[in-house]
PDB file of C-alpha atoms in Angstrom:
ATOM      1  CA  UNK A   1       0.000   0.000   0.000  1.00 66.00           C
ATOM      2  CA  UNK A   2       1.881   2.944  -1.564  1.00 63.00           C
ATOM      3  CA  UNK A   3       1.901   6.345  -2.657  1.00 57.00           C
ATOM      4  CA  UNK A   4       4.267   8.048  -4.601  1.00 53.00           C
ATOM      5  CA  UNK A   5       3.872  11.540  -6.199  1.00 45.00           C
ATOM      6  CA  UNK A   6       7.353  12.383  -7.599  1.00 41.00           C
ATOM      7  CA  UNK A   7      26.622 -11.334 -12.377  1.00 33.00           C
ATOM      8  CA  UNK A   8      29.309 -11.625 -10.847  1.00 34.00           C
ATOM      9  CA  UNK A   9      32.574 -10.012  -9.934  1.00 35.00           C
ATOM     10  CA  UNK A  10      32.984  -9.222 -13.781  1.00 34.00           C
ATOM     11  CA  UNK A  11      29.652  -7.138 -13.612  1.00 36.00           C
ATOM     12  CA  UNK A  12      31.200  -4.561 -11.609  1.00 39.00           C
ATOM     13  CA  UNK A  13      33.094  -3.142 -13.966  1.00 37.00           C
ATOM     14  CA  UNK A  14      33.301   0.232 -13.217  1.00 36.00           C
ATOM     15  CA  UNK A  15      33.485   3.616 -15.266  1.00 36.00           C
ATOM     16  CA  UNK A  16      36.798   4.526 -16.351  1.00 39.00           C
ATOM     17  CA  UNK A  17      38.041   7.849 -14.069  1.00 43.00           C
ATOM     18  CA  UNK A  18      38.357  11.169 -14.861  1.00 43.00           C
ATOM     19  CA  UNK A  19      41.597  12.732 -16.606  1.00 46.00           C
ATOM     20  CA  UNK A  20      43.666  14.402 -14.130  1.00 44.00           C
ATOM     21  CA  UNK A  21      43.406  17.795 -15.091  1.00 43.00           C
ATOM     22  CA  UNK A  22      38.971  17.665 -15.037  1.00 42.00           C
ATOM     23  CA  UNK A  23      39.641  15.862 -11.724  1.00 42.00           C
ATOM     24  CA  UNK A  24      41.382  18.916 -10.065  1.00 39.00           C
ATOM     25  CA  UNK A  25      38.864  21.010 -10.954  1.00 37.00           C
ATOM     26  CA  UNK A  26      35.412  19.177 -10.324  1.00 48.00           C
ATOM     27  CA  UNK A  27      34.634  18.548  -7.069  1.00 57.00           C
ATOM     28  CA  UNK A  28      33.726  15.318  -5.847  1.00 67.00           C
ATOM     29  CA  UNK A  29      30.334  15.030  -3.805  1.00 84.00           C
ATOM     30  CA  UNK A  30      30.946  13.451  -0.256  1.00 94.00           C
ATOM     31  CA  UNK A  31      28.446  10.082  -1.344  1.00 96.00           C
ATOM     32  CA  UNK A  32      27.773   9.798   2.685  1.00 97.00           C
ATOM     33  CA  UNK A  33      27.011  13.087   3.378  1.00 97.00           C
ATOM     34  CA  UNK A  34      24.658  13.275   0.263  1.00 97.00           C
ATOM     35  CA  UNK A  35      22.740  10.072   1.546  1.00 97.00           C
ATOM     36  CA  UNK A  36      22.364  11.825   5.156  1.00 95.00           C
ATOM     37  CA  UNK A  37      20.450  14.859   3.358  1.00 96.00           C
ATOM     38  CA  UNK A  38      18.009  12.587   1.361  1.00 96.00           C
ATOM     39  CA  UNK A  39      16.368  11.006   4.595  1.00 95.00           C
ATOM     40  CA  UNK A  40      13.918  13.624   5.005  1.00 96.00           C
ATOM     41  CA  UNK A  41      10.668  12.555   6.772  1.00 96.00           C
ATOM     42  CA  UNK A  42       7.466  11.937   4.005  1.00 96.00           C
ATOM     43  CA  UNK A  43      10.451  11.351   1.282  1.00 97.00           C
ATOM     44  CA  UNK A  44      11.977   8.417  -0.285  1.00 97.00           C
ATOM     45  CA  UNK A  45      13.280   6.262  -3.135  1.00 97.00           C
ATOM     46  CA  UNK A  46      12.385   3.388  -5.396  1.00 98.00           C
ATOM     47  CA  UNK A  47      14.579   0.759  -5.308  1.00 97.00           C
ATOM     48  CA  UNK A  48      14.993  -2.115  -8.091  1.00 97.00           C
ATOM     49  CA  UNK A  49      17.051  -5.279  -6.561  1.00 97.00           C
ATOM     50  CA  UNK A  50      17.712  -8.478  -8.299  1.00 95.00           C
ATOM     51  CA  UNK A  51      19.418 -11.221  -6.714  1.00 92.00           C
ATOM     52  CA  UNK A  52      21.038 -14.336  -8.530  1.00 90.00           C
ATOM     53  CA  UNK A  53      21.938 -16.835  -6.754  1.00 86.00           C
ATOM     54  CA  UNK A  54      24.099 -20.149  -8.240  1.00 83.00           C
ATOM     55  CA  UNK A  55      24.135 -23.018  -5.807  1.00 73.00           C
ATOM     56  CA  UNK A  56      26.286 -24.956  -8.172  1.00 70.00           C
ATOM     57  CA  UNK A  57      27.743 -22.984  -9.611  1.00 65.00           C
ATOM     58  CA  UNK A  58      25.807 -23.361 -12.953  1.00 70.00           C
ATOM     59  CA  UNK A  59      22.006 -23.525 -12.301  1.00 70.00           C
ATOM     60  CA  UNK A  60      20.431 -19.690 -11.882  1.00 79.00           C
ATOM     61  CA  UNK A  61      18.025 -18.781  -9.373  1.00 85.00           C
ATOM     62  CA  UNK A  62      16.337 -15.170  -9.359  1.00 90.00           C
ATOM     63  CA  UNK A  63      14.854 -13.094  -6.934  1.00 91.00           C
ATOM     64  CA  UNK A  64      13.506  -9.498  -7.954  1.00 94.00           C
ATOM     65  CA  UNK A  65      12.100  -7.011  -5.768  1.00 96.00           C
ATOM     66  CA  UNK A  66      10.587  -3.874  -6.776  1.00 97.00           C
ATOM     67  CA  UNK A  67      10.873  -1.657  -3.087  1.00 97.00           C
ATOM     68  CA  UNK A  68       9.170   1.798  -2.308  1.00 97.00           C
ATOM     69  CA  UNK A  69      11.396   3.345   0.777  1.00 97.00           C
ATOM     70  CA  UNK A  70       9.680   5.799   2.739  1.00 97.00           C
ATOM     71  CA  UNK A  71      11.787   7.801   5.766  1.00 96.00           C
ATOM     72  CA  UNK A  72       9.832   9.286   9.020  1.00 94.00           C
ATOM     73  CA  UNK A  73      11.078  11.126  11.923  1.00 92.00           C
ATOM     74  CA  UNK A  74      14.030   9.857  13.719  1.00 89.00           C
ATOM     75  CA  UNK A  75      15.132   8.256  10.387  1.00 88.00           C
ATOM     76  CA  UNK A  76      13.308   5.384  10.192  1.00 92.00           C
ATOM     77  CA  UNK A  77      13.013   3.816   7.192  1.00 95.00           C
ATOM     78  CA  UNK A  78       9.724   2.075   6.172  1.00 96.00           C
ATOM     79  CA  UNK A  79       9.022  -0.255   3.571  1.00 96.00           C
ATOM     80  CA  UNK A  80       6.698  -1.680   0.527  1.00 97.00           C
ATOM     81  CA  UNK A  81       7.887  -4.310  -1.122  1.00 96.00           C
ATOM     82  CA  UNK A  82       6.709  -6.823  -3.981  1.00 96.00           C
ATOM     83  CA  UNK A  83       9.464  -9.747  -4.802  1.00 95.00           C
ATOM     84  CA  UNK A  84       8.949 -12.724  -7.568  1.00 92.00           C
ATOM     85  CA  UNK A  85      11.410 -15.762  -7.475  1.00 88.00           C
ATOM     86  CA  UNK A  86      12.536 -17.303 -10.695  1.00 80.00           C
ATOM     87  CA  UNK A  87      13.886 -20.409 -11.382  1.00 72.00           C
ATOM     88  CA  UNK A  88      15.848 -22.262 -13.959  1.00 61.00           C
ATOM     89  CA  UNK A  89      16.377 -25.365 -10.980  1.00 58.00           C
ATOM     90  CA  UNK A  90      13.987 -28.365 -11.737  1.00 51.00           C
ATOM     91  CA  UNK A  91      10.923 -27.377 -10.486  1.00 50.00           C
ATOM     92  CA  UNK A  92      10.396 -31.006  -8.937  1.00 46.00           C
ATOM     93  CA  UNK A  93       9.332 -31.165  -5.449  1.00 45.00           C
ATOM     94  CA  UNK A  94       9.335 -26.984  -5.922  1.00 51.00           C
ATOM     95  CA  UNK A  95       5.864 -25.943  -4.032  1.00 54.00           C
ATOM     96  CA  UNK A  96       3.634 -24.310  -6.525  1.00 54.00           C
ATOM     97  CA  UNK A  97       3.060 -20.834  -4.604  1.00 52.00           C
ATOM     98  CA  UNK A  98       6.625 -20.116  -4.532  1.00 60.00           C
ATOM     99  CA  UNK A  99       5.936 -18.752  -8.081  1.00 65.00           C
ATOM    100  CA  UNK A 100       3.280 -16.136  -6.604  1.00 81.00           C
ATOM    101  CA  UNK A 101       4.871 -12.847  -5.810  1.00 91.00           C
ATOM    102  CA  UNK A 102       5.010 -12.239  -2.091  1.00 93.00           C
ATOM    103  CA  UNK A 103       4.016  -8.728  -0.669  1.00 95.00           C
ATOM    104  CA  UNK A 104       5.714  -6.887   2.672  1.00 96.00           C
ATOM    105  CA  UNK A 105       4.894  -3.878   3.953  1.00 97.00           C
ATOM    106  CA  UNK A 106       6.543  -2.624   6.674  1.00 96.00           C
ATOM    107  CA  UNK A 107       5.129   0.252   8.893  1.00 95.00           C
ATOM    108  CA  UNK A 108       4.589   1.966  11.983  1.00 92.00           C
ATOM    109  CA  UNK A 109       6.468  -1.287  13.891  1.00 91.00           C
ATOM    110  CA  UNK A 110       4.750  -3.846  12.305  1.00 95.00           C
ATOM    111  CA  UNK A 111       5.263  -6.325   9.078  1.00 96.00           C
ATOM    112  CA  UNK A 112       2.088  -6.858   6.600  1.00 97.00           C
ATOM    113  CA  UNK A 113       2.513 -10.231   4.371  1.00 95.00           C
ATOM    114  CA  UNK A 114       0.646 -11.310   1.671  1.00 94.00           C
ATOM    115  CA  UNK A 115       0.992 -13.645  -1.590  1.00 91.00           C
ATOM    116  CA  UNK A 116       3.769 -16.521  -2.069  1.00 87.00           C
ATOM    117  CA  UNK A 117       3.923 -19.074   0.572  1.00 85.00           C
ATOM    118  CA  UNK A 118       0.291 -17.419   1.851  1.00 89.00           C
ATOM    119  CA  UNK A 119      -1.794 -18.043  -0.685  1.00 84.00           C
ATOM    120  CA  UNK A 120      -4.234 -20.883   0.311  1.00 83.00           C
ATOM    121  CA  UNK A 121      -3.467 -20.424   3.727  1.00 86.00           C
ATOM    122  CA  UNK A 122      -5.593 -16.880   4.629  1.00 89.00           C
ATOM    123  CA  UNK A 123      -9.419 -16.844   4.977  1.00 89.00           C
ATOM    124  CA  UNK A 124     -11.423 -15.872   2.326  1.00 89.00           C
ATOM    125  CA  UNK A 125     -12.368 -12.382   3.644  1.00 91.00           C
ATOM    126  CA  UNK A 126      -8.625 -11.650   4.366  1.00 94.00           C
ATOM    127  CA  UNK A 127      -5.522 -11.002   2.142  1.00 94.00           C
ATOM    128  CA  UNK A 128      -3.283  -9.843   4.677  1.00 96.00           C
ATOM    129  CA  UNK A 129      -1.172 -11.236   7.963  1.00 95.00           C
ATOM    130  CA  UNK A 130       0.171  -8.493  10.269  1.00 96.00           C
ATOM    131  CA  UNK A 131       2.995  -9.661  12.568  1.00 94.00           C
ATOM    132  CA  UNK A 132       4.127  -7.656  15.518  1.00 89.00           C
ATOM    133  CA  UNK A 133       7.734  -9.311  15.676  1.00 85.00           C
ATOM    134  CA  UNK A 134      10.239  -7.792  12.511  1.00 81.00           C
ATOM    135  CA  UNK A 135       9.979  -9.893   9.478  1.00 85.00           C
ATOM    136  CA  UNK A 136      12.783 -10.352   6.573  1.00 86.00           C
ATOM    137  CA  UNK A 137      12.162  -9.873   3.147  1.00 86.00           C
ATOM    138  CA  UNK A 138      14.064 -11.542   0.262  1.00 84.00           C
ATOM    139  CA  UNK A 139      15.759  -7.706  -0.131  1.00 86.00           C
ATOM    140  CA  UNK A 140      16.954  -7.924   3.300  1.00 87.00           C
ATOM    141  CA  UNK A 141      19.764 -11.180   2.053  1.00 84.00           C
ATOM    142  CA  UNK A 142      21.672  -8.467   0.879  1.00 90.00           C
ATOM    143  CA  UNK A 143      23.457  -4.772   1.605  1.00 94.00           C
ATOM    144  CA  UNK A 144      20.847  -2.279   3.108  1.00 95.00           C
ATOM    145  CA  UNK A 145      22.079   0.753   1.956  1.00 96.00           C
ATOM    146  CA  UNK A 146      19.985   2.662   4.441  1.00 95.00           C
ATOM    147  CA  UNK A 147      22.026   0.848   8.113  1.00 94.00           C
ATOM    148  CA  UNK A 148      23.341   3.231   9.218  1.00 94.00           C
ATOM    149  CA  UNK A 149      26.992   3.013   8.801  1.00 95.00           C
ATOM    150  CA  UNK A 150      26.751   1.108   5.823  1.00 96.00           C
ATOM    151  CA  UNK A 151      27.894   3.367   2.877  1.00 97.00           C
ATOM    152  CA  UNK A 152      31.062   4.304   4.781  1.00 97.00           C
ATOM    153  CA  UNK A 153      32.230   1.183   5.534  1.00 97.00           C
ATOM    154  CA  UNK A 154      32.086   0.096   1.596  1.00 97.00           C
ATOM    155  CA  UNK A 155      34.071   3.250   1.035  1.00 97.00           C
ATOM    156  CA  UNK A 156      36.519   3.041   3.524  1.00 97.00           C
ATOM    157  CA  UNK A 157      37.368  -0.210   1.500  1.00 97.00           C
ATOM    158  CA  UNK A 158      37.013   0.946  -1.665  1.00 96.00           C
ATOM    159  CA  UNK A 159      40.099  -0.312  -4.127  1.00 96.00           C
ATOM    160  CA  UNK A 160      39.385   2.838  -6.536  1.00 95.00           C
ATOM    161  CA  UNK A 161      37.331   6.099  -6.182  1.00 93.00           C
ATOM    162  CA  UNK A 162      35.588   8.828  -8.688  1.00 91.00           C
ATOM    163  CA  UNK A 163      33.454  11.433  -8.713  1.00 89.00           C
ATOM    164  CA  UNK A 164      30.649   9.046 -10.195  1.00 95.00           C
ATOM    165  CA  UNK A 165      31.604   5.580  -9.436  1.00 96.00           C
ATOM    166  CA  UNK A 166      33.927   3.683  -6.658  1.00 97.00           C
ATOM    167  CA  UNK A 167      34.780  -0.110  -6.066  1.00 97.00           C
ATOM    168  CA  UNK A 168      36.311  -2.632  -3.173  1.00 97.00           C
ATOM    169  CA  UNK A 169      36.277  -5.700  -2.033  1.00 96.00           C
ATOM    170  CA  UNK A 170      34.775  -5.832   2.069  1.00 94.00           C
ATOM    171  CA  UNK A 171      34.592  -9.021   4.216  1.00 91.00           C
ATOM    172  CA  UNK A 172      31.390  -9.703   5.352  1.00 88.00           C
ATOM    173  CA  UNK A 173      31.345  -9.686   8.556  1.00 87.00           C
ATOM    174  CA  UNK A 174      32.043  -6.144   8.493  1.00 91.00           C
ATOM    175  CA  UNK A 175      28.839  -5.042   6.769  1.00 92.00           C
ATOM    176  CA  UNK A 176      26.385  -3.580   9.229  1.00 92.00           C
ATOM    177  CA  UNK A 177      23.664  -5.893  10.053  1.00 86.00           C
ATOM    178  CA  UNK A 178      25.750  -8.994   8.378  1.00 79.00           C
ATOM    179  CA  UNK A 179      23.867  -9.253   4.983  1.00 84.00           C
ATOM    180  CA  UNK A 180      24.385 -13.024   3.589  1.00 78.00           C
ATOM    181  CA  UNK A 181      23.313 -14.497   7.096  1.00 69.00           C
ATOM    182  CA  UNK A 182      23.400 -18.315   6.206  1.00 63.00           C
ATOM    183  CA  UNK A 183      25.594 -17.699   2.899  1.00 66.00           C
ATOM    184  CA  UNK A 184      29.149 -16.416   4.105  1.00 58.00           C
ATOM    185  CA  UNK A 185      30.984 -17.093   7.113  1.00 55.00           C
ATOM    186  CA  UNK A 186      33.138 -14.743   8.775  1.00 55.00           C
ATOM    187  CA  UNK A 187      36.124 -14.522   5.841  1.00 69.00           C
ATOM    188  CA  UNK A 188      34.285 -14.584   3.138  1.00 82.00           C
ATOM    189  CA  UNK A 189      34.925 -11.431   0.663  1.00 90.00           C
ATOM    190  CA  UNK A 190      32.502  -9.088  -0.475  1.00 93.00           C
ATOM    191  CA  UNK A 191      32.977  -7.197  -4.080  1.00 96.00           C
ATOM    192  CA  UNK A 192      30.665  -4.299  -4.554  1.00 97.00           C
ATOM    193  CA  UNK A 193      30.634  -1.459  -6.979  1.00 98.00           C
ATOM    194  CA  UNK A 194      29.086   2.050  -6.208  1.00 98.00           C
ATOM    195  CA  UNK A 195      27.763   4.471  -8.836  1.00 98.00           C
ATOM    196  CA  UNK A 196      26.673   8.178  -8.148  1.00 97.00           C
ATOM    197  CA  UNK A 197      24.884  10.998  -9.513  1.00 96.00           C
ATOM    198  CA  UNK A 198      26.237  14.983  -9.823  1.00 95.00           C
ATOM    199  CA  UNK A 199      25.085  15.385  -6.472  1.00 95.00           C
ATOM    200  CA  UNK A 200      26.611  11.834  -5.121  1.00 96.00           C
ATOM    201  CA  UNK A 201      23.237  10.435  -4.162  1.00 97.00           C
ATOM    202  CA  UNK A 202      23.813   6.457  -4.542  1.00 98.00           C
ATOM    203  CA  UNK A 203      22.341   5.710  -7.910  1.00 98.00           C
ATOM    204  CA  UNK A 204      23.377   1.961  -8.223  1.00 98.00           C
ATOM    205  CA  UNK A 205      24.740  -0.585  -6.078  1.00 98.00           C
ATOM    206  CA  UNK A 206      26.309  -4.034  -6.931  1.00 97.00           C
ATOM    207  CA  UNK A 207      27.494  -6.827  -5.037  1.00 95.00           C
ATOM    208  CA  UNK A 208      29.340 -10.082  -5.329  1.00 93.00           C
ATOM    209  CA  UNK A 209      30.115 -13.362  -3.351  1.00 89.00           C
ATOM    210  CA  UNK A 210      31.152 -16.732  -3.358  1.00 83.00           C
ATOM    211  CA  UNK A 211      30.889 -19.756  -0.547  1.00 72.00           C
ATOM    212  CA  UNK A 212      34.604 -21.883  -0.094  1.00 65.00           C
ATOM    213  CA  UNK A 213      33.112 -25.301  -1.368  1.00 60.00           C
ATOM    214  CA  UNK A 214      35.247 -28.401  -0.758  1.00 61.00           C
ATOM    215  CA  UNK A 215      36.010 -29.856  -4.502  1.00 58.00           C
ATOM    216  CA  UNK A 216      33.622 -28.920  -5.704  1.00 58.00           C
ATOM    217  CA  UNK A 217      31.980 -25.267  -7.786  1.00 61.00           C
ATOM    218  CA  UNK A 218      31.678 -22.781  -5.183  1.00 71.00           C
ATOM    219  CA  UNK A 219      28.272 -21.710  -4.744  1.00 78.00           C
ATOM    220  CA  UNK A 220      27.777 -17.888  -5.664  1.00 86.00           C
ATOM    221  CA  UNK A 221      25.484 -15.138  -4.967  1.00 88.00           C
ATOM    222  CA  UNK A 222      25.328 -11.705  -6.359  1.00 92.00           C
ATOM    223  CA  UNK A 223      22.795  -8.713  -6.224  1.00 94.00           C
ATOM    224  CA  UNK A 224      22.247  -5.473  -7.771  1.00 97.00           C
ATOM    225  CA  UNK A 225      19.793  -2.296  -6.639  1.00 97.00           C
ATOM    226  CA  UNK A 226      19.265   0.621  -8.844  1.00 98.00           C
ATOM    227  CA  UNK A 227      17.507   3.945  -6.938  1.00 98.00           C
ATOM    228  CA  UNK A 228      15.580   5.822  -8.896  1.00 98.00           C
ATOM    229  CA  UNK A 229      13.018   8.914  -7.785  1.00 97.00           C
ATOM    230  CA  UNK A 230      15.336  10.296  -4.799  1.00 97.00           C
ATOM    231  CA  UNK A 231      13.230  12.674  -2.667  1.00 96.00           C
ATOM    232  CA  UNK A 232       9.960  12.206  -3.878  1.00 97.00           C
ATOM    233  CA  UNK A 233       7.179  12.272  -1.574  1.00 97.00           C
ATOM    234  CA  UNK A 234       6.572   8.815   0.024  1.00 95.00           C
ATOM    235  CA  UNK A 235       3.708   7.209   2.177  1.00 92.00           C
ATOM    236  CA  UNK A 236       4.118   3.816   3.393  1.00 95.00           C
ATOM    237  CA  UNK A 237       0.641   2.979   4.545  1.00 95.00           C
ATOM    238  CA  UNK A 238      -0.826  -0.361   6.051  1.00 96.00           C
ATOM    239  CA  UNK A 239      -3.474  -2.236   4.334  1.00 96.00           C
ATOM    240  CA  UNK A 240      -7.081  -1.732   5.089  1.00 96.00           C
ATOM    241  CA  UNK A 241      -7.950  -3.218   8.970  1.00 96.00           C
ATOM    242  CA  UNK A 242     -10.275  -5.275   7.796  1.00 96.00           C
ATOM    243  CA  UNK A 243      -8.620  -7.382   5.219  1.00 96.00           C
ATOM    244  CA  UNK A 244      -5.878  -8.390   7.799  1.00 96.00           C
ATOM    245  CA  UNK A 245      -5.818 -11.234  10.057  1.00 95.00           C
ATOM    246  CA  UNK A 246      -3.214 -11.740  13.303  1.00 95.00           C
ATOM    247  CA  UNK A 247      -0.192 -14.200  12.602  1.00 91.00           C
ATOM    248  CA  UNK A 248      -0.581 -16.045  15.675  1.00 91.00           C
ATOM    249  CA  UNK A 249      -4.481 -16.612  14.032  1.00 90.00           C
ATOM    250  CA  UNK A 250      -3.171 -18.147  10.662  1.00 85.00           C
ATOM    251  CA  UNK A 251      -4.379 -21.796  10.065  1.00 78.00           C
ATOM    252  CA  UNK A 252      -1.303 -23.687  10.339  1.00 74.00           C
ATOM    253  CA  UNK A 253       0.385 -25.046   6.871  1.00 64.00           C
ATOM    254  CA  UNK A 254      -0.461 -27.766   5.681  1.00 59.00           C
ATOM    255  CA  UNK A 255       2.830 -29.065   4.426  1.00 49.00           C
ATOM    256  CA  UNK A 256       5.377 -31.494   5.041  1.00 46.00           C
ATOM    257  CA  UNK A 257       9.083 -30.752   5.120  1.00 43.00           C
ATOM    258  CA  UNK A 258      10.013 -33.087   2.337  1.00 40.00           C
ATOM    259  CA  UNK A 259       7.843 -30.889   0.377  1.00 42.00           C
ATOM    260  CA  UNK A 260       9.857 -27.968   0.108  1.00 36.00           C
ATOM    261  CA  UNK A 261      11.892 -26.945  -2.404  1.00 38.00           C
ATOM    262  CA  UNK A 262      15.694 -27.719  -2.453  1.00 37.00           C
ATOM    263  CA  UNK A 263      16.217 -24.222  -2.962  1.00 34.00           C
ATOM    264  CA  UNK A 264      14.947 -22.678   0.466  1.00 31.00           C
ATOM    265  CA  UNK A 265      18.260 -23.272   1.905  1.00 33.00           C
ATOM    266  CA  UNK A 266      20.242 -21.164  -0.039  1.00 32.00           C
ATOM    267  CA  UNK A 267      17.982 -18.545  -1.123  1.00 31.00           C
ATOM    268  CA  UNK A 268      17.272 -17.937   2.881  1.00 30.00           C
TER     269      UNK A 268
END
């Protein structure tokens, strides 16, 4: 409920920098600082993330979320989100409403879910299921942008820095609110590539990982979020009361483990 009135490590190749001489004399936008000014309370961003991720090293999974980002006071960031999984994986054993696009809205301390695994599961005369506890999205397996600390800790590793564009390599463990739960361990290397406006706002973000396998192709995982629409005004609302149900009143699944797709695991 929204309104809105405004590959791998060889996909982050970056833009080539600028000749010395145009460097000395354009000044470069401070990215951080430029984020800082854009949370505003009733503005926000749209954000476009795919994720791929390769258990095998050959096989392609997709996740794609299309996010509205809202800010209120005390910057807190609120959420819309709408996310559809694709797979080139066998779809044997692969439960049916996987293929549904889920919906999360998160507002005013609560999480609104609808869609995906839900369908079949909520009443007829409801479409939503509030719970009071936080609850992950498929965009939150990746780097929020909007942690605080986050942008300065990819640039304090960055490898190379431009006006428009900077790249590094971070470990992962280092990345506020440790994106990749499940995926990396500790040591495990993060490449990411940063791309800016003229003013510095963040216009495109890329990452890049891979999981040590024993012998065998190491698993991989990359993402990449392009923000469009930077300032324009945003409300995040909740859906209508009376299409939403309590979690702790959803009908139990009826499902068995050996049910469930082979993919869960590393698409968590």
């Amino acid at each position: 409920m929204r309104r809105i009135t405004a590959g791998v490590a060889a996909g982050l190749v970056l833009l080539a920098p600028l000749p010395a001489r145009a460097a000395a004399t354009t000044a470069i936008a401070d990215p951080v600082a430029a984020l800082r000014a854009q949370v505003v309370p009733g503005r926000g961003v749209t954000v476009s993330l795919i994720i791929r991720t390769s258990p095998d090293g050959r096989r392609i999974a997709t996740t794609r979320t299309d996010r509205v980002v809202g800010f209120r006071k005390g910057g807190v960031v609120e959420t819309d989100d709408t996310t559809t999984f694709y797979s080139s994986i066998s779809s044997e054993g692969l439960k049916e409403d996987t293929l549904f696009p889920s919906l999360l809205i998160r507002v005013k301390g609560a999480s609104y879910a609808s869609g995906g695994e839900l369908i079949g599961r909520l009443p007829l005369d409801k479409k939503w299921v509030r719970s009071r506890e936080p609850r992950s999205g498929a965009a939150d397996g990746t780097v929020d942008l909007f942690r605080p600390g986050t942008l300065r800790a990819l640039l304090a590793t960055a490898s190379s820095k431009g006006s428009r564009s900077a790249r590094g390599t971070i470990v992962a463990s280092r990345i506020p609110g440790r994106p990749f739960e499940g995926w990396t361990g500790r040591g495990e290397k993060v490449a990411w590539a940063l791309w800016f406006d003229a003013e510095g706002r963040v216009t495109r973000l890329a990452t890049a990982t891979s999981r040590h396998a024993d012998g065998g192709p190491e698993p991989r995982l990359s993402s990449d979020q392009r923000f469009t629409g930077w300032g324009a005004r945003v409300t995040v609302q909740p859906p209508p009361e009376n299409l939403v149900i309590e979690a702790e009143e959803l009908p139990e699944a009826d499902s068995s483990p050996e049910e469930l797709p082979e993919t869960v695991e590393v698409l968590s």
